[in-house]
GROMACS .gro file of C-alpha atoms in nm:
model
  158
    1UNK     CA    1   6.259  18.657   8.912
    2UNK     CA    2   6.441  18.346   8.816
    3UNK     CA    3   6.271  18.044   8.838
    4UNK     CA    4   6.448  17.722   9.016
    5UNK     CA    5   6.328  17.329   9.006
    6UNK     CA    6   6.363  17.175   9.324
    7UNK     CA    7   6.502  16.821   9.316
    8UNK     CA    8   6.366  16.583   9.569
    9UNK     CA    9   6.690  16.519   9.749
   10UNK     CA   10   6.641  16.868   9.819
   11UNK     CA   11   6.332  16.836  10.000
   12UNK     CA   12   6.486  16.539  10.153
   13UNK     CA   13   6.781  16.701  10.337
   14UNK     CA   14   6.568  16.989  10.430
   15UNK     CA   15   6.337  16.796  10.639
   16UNK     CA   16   6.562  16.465  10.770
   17UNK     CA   17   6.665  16.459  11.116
   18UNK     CA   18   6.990  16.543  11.194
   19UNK     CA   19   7.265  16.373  11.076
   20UNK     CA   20   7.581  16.223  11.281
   21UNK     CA   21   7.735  16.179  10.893
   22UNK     CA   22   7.963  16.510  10.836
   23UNK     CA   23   7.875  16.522  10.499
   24UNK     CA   24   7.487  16.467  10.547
   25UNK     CA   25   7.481  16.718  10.840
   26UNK     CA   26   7.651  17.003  10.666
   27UNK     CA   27   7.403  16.991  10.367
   28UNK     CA   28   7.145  16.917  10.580
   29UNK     CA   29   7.239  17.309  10.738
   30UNK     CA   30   7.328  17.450  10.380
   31UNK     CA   31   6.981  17.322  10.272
   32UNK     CA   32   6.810  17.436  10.564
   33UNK     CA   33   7.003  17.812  10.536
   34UNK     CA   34   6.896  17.774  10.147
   35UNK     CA   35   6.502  17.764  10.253
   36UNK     CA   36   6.522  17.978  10.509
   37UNK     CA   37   6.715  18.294  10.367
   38UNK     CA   38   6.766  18.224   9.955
   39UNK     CA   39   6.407  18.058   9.855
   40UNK     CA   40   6.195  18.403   9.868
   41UNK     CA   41   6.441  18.534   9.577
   42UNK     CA   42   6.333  18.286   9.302
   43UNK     CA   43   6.043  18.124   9.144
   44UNK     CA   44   6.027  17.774   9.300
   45UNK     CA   45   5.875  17.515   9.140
   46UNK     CA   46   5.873  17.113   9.202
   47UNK     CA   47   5.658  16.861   9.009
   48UNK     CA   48   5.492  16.524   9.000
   49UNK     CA   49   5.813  16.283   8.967
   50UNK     CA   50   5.914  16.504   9.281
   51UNK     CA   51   5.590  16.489   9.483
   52UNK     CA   52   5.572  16.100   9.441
   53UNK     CA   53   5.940  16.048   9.484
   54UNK     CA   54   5.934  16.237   9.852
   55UNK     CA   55   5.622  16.015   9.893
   56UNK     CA   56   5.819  15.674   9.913
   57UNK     CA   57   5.928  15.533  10.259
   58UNK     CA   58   5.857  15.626  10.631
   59UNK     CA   59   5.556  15.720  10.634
   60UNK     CA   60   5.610  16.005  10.878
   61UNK     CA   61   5.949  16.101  10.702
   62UNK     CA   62   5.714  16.124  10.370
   63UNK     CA   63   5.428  16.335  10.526
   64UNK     CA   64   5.701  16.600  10.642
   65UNK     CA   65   5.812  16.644  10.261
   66UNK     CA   66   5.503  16.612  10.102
   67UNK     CA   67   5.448  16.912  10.411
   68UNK     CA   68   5.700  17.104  10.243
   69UNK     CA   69   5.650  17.061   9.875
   70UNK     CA   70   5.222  17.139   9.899
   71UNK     CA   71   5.300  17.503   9.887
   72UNK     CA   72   5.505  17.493   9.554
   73UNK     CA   73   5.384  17.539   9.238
   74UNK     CA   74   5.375  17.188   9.061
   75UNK     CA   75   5.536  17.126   8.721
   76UNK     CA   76   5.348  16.867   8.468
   77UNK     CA   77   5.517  16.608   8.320
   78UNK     CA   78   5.498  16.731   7.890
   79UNK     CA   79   5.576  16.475   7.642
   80UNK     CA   80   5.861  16.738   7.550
   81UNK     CA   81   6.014  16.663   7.896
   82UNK     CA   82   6.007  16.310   7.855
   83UNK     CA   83   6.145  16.341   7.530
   84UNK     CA   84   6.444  16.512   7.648
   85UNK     CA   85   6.469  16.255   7.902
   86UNK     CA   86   6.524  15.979   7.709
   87UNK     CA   87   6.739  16.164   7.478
   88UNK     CA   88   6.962  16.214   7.781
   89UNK     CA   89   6.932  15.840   7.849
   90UNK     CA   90   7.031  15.736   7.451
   91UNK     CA   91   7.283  15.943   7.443
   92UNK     CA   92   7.433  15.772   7.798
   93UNK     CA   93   7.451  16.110   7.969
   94UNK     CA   94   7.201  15.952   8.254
   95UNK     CA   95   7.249  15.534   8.318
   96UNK     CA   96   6.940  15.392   8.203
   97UNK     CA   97   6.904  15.294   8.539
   98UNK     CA   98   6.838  15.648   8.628
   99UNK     CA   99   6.529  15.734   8.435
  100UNK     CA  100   6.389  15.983   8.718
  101UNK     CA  101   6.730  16.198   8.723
  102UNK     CA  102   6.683  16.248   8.375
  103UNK     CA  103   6.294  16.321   8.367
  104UNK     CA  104   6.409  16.564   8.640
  105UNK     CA  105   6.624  16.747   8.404
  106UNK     CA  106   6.358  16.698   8.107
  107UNK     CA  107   6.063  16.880   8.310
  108UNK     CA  108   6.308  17.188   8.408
  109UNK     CA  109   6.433  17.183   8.018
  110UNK     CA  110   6.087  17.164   7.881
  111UNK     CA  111   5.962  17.409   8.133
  112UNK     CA  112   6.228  17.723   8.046
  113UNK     CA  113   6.342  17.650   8.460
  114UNK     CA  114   6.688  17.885   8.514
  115UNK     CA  115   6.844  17.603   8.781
  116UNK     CA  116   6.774  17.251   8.933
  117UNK     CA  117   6.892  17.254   9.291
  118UNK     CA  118   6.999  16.918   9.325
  119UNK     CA  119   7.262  16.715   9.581
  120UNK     CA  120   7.240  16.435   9.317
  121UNK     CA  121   7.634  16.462   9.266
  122UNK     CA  122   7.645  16.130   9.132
  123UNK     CA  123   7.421  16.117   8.840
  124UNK     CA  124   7.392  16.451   8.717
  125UNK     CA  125   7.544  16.777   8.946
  126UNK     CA  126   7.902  16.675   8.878
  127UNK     CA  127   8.168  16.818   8.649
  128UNK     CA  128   8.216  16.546   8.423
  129UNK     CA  129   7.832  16.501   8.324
  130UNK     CA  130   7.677  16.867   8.369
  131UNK     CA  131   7.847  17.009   8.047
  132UNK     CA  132   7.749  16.754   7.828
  133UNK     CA  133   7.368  16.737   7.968
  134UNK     CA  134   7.392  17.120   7.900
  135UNK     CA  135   7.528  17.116   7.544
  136UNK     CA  136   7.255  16.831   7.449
  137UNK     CA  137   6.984  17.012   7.590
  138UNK     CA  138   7.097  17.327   7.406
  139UNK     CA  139   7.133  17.088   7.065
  140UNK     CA  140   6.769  16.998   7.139
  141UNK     CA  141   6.664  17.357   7.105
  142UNK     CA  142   6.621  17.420   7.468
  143UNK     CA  143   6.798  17.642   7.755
  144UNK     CA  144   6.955  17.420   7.964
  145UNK     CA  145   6.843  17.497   8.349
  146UNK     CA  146   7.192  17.568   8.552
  147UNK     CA  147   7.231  17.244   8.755
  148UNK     CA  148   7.381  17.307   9.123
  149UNK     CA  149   7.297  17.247   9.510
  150UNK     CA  150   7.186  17.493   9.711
  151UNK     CA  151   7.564  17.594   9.805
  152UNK     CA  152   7.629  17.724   9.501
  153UNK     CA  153   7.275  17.883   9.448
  154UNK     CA  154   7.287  18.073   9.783
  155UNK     CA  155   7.447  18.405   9.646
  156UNK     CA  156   7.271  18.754   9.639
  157UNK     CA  157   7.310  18.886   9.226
  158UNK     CA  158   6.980  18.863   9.088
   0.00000   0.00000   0.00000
């Protein structure tokens, strides 16, 4: 089976309350459509950063996610992964600002993950970045994981 990293924002749309937002709503659906019919058919795996990111605010909110992500296999955060990480970071492919998005990305490099489901379309799932975080990972030795949301990881090829 491939093996998939799941992002916290992931996490975060699958167990919000419904949105009024278009945007939120509809991923809030995809997400929820994701966990319910496409999850079984991979590997899932989060990790530390993720656990004590979906720990952070409402405390209810937070005990829903934390919920969700008790019953997937955690990933450890290697000095490889934080390597790659700041490489990422260096080389200005993730804002400095950002050092979680790219430790994200390190622990699914590091780890041999296949994707990251993300809806982080600003730092990292985007056209303009994904490429280059792929071709640097790659230049680092590694397999890049495929970075996408859970739209475009919801087909049926395995």
């Amino acid at each position: 089976m491939k093996s998939v990293y799941i992002e916290s924002s992931v996490i975060s749309y699958l167990t919000a309350r419904p949105s009024n937002d278009l945007v939120k709503s509809a991923r809030q659906a995809i997400t929820i459509d994701w966990w319910e019919n496409q999850r079984h058919r991979f590997d899932i795996f989060v990790s530390e950063l993720v656990e004590e990111e979906i720990s952070r605010g409402n405390a209810e909110a937070a005990a829903k996610r934390l919920d969700i992500a008790s019953g997937i296999p955690n990933l450890d955060i290697s000095e490889t992964a934080r390597e790659i990480a700041e490489t990422l970071i260096s080389d200005h492919l993730i804002p400095a600002k950002s050092p979680e998005d790219a430790l994200h990305i390190g622990i699914a490099a590091a780890e041999g993950i296949d994707y990251l489901i993300t809806w982080n379309f600003t730092q990292f799932n985007n056209a303009e970045t994904k490429i280059d975080i792929s071709k640097l990972i790659e230049n680092l030795g590694f397999t890049a994981p495929t970075l996408c949301s859970p739209e475009e990881l919801g087909g049926t090829n395995d």
